[in-house]
Coordinates of C-alpha atoms and ligand atoms in Angstrom, one line a residue:
X9 CA 0.0 0.0 -0.4
X10 CA 3.0 2.5 0.7
X11 CA 4.0 2.1 -2.6
X12 CA 1.3 2.4 -4.2
X13 CA 0.7 6.0 -2.7
X14 CA 4.3 6.9 -3.2
X15 CA 3.8 5.7 -6.7
X16 CA 1.3 7.9 -6.7
X17 CA 3.6 11.2 -5.2
X18 CA 5.9 11.0 -7.5
X19 CA 3.7 10.3 -10.2
X20 CA 2.6 14.1 -8.7
X21 CA 6.4 15.3 -8.6
X22 CA 6.9 14.4 -11.8
X23 CA 4.1 17.2 -13.0
X24 CA 5.5 20.2 -10.9
X25 CA 7.7 21.6 -9.5
X26 CA 5.8 22.7 -6.6
X27 CA 6.3 21.6 -3.2
X28 CA 3.4 22.0 -1.3
X29 CA 3.1 23.6 2.3
X30 CA -0.4 23.4 2.4
X31 CA -2.9 21.6 1.7
X32 CA -6.4 22.3 0.8
X33 CA -9.5 19.5 0.5
X34 CA -12.9 21.6 -1.1
X35 CA -16.1 19.7 -0.5
X36 CA -19.5 20.0 -2.7
X37 CA -20.5 23.3 -4.6
X38 CA -17.1 24.7 -3.1
X39 CA -14.5 24.5 -6.0
X40 CA -14.3 28.0 -6.6
X41 CA -11.8 28.7 -4.3
X42 CA -9.2 27.3 -6.9
X43 CA -9.9 30.6 -8.9
X44 CA -8.6 32.9 -6.8
X45 CA -4.7 30.9 -7.2
X46 CA -2.3 31.0 -9.3
X47 CA -2.6 27.8 -10.9
X48 CA 0.7 26.2 -12.1
X49 CA -0.7 22.1 -12.7
X50 CA -3.4 20.7 -12.5
X51 CA -3.9 17.1 -12.4
X52 CA -7.0 15.2 -13.2
X53 CA -7.5 12.4 -10.4
X54 CA -8.0 10.1 -13.1
X55 CA -4.4 10.4 -14.5
X56 CA -3.1 9.9 -10.5
X57 CA -2.1 6.1 -10.5
X58 CA -4.0 4.2 -7.7
X59 CA -6.7 7.0 -7.4
X60 CA -10.2 7.2 -8.0
X61 CA -11.9 9.8 -9.7
X62 CA -15.2 11.3 -8.0
X63 CA -18.6 10.7 -9.5
X64 CA -20.6 12.6 -7.2
X65 CA -22.4 16.4 -8.9
X66 CA -20.4 19.7 -8.1
X67 CA -16.8 17.7 -7.4
X68 CA -14.5 18.3 -10.3
X69 CA -11.6 15.8 -9.4
X70 CA -8.7 17.3 -9.6
X71 CA -5.5 17.8 -7.9
X72 CA -4.1 21.7 -7.9
X73 CA -0.7 22.6 -7.9
X74 CA -0.7 26.5 -7.3
X75 CA 1.0 29.8 -5.0
X76 CA -1.1 32.0 -3.0
X77 CA 1.6 35.1 -2.7
X78 CA 5.0 32.6 -2.5
X79 CA 3.3 30.3 -0.6
X80 CA 3.4 26.4 -2.9
X81 CA -0.6 24.7 -1.9
X82 CA -1.8 21.9 -3.3
X83 CA -5.6 21.7 -3.7
X84 CA -8.0 19.0 -4.1
X85 CA -11.3 20.4 -6.3
X86 CA -13.4 17.8 -5.3
X87 CA -13.2 14.5 -2.9
X88 CA -13.7 10.9 -3.2
X89 CA -17.0 9.4 -0.8
X90 CA -17.5 6.7 1.1
X91 CA -21.2 6.2 -0.1
X92 CA -20.1 5.8 -3.6
X93 CA -19.0 2.5 -2.8
X94 CA -14.8 2.6 -2.6
X95 CA -13.0 0.7 0.1
X96 CA -12.1 3.6 3.0
X97 CA -8.5 3.5 1.6
X98 CA -9.6 4.1 -1.6
X99 CA -11.2 7.4 0.4
X100 CA -8.4 8.5 2.1
X101 CA -5.8 7.7 -0.6
X102 CA -5.3 11.3 -2.1
X103 CA -5.2 12.7 1.2
X104 CA -2.1 10.2 2.1
X105 CA -0.4 11.8 -1.1
X106 CA -0.2 14.9 -0.2
X107 CA 0.4 14.2 3.4
X108 CA 3.6 12.6 1.8
X109 CA 3.9 15.7 -0.9
X110 CA 5.2 17.3 2.7
X111 CA 1.8 19.5 3.7
X112 CA 2.6 21.1 7.3
X113 CA -1.6 21.7 7.4
X114 CA -4.8 20.8 5.3
X115 CA -7.8 22.6 5.4
X116 CA -10.1 20.7 4.6
X117 CA -13.9 22.0 3.8
X118 CA -17.4 20.1 3.7
X119 CA -21.2 21.0 2.8
X120 CA -23.4 19.5 6.0
X121 CA -26.6 19.9 7.4
X122 CA -27.1 21.9 10.6
X123 CA -28.0 20.2 13.8
X124 CA -27.7 23.1 15.9
X125 CA -31.0 24.8 15.7
X126 CA -29.3 28.5 16.3
X127 CA -27.7 27.6 13.3
X128 CA -29.0 28.7 9.7
X129 CA -28.2 27.8 6.2
X130 CA -25.5 29.3 4.6
X131 CA -23.7 30.0 8.2
X132 CA -19.7 28.8 8.1
X133 CA -18.7 26.5 11.3
X134 CA -15.3 25.8 12.1
X135 CA -14.8 22.2 13.3
X136 CA -14.2 21.7 16.7
X137 CA -14.2 17.9 16.9
X138 CA -16.0 15.1 15.2
X139 CA -17.7 12.2 15.9
X140 CA -17.6 9.0 13.5
X141 CA -20.4 7.5 12.4
X142 CA -20.1 6.1 9.4
X143 CA -19.9 2.5 10.8
X144 CA -16.1 1.7 9.6
X145 CA -12.8 3.3 10.9
X146 CA -10.7 4.2 7.9
X147 CA -7.6 2.9 9.2
X148 CA -9.1 -0.6 10.1
X149 CA -6.9 -3.6 8.4
X150 CA -3.0 -4.3 8.2
X151 CA -1.4 -0.5 9.5
X152 CA 1.1 1.1 7.6
X153 CA 4.0 1.3 9.4
X154 CA 5.8 4.5 7.4
X155 CA 2.9 6.6 7.4
X156 CA 2.4 6.6 11.3
X157 CA 1.1 4.3 14.4
X158 CA -1.7 1.5 14.8
X159 CA -3.6 3.3 17.7
X160 CA -3.3 7.3 16.7
X161 CA -4.1 9.8 18.9
X162 CA -7.3 11.7 18.4
X163 CA -7.6 14.1 20.9
X164 CA -6.3 17.3 19.2
X165 CA -7.6 16.5 15.4
X166 CA -8.3 20.1 14.8
X167 CA -6.2 22.2 16.9
X168 CA -7.3 25.0 18.5
X169 CA -4.0 26.7 17.6
X170 CA -5.2 26.2 13.7
X171 CA -8.7 27.4 15.0
X172 CA -7.7 30.8 16.5
X173 CA -5.6 31.9 13.2
X174 CA -9.6 31.1 11.3
X175 CA -11.6 33.2 13.9
X176 CA -8.7 35.7 13.8
X177 CA -9.5 35.9 9.8
X178 CA -13.4 35.8 9.9
X179 CA -13.1 38.8 12.5
X180 CA -10.6 40.8 10.2
X181 CA -13.5 40.1 7.3
X182 CA -16.5 40.9 9.6
X183 CA -17.6 37.3 9.1
X184 CA -20.1 35.4 11.5
X185 CA -18.2 32.0 12.2
X186 CA -19.7 29.5 13.9
X187 CA -17.9 26.5 15.6
X188 CA -19.0 22.9 16.6
X189 CA -19.2 19.3 16.5
X190 CA -19.2 17.6 13.2
X191 CA -20.6 14.0 12.4
X192 CA -20.3 12.0 9.8
X193 CA -22.1 9.0 8.2
X194 CA -21.7 6.9 5.2
X195 CA -25.0 8.5 3.5
X196 CA -26.0 8.5 0.5
X197 CA -29.4 8.9 2.4
X198 CA -30.2 11.9 4.0
X199 CA -31.1 11.6 8.0
X200 CA -34.4 11.0 9.4
X201 CA -35.9 13.5 11.9
X202 CA -35.8 11.0 15.1
X203 CA -31.6 10.7 13.8
X204 CA -31.3 14.3 14.0
X205 CA -32.6 14.9 17.5
X206 CA -30.3 11.6 18.3
X207 CA -27.1 13.4 17.2
X208 CA -28.2 16.6 18.8
X209 CA -28.3 14.7 22.1
X210 CA -25.0 13.5 21.2
X211 CA -23.3 16.4 21.1
X212 CA -23.4 17.2 17.1
X213 CA -24.0 20.5 15.5
X214 CA -23.6 19.4 12.1
X215 CA -24.0 16.4 9.9
X216 CA -22.4 15.2 6.6
X217 CA -21.3 12.3 4.3
X218 CA -16.9 12.9 4.4
X219 CA -14.1 14.7 6.3
X220 CA -13.8 12.0 8.4
X221 CA -11.9 9.5 6.9
X222 CA -9.3 12.4 5.7
X223 CA -8.9 14.1 9.2
X224 CA -8.2 10.6 10.8
X225 CA -5.6 9.8 8.5
X226 CA -3.9 13.3 8.7
X227 CA -3.8 12.5 12.5
X228 CA -2.2 9.1 12.0
X229 CA 0.6 11.3 9.9
X230 CA 0.7 13.6 12.4
X231 CA -0.6 16.5 10.1
X232 CA -2.9 19.2 12.0
X233 CA -6.2 19.9 10.3
X234 CA -8.6 23.2 10.1
X235 CA -12.0 22.0 9.0
X236 CA -14.6 24.5 7.5
X237 CA -18.3 23.1 7.3
X238 CA -20.6 25.3 5.4
X239 CA -24.2 24.9 6.8
X240 CA -25.9 24.4 3.5
X241 CA -29.0 23.7 4.9
X242 CA -31.2 23.0 8.2
X243 CA -30.3 18.9 8.8
X244 CA -34.0 16.9 9.0
X245 CA -37.5 17.6 10.4
X246 CA -36.0 21.0 11.5
X247 CA -38.1 22.9 8.8
X248 CA -40.8 22.3 7.1
X249 CA -38.9 21.1 3.5
X250 CA -37.1 18.2 2.2
X251 CA -33.7 17.9 1.7
X252 CA -32.2 18.2 -1.4
X253 CA -28.6 18.2 -3.2
X254 CA -30.1 21.1 -4.8
X255 CA -30.1 23.5 -1.7
X256 CA -26.7 22.1 -0.7
X257 CA -25.4 23.8 -4.3
X258 CA -27.8 27.2 -4.2
X259 CA -26.5 27.6 -0.9
X260 CA -22.6 27.0 -1.6
X261 CA -23.3 29.2 -4.7
X262 CA -24.4 32.0 -2.4
X263 CA -21.6 32.0 -0.4
X264 CA -19.2 31.2 -2.0
X265 CA -17.4 34.8 -2.1
X266 CA -17.9 34.7 1.9
X267 CA -16.2 31.2 2.1
X268 CA -13.7 31.8 -0.2
X269 CA -12.2 34.7 1.4
X270 CA -12.2 32.9 4.7
X271 CA -10.0 29.6 2.9
X272 CA -7.8 32.4 1.2
X273 CA -6.5 34.4 4.4
X274 CA -6.5 31.4 6.2
X275 CA -4.3 29.8 3.8
X276 CA -2.4 33.4 3.4
X277 CA -1.8 33.3 7.4
X278 CA -1.0 29.5 7.4
X279 CA 1.9 29.9 4.8
X280 CA 3.3 33.2 6.3
Ligands
LIG10 N1 -26.9 15.5 6.3 C1 -25.9 15.1 5.6 N2 -25.1 15.3 4.7 C2 -25.4 16.8 4.0 C3 -26.3 17.3 4.3 C4 -27.4 16.8 5.5 O1 -28.3 17.2 6.0 N3 -26.1 18.4 3.8 C5 -25.4 18.3 3.3 N4 -24.7 17.4 3.2

């Protein structure tokens, strides 16, 4: 497995002179951040040996090597999801590749449903911690010792020091930034109202179908993560309306400029 990961790393290195210091994973409908970058190289996932292509609407499926000011960054425009039917090692694969490319921090983003009733659609939420309800731990199976230990610590997967940077950026931009716990399920159904009530009791503020596998991969590699959820809709049963992917896409389109400014501001701070 480490051989497959390192073959992909070698392939990416053969296509670019950029040695990325910071990584970004862009979730559903949030890919426009790349328009603000000086792109050097864009590699479709389908070209990367060992990688799977993303099949979801709103996910472009490209690895982009770029600079923000002077800082070299790698951006995954679109991600691979567990609900698409991939195995967890395939879901984590590109995160591990960008980890081995040498990133020092990862910014991970997603679209999520608001479980906390004080939230509203269009809010941005810093992820302070997560609850893994995907029914699977992505590190199950033989440990890849080259990546890290068998039993990784998860107590500071989203370090406060990175969240403080994001809060400062949001303050400077005059943005409201929520902070809360992200709970992930495998999907692809949205949740039932009873599930959402249960998750609220358990301490979840937002719910989604991604991100946790990538964050677990980073924890094993000891790469700190900043997580940002775009609350695209209120979770099931909160409002008297059905949940649709269209609403998710409409909300991400509406908050695109605000979201992009926050991500770029954080990237610049991490870089500097
Ligand atoms: N539930 C799960 N995943 C989601 C949601 C939701 O309400 N909104 C966006 N992704």
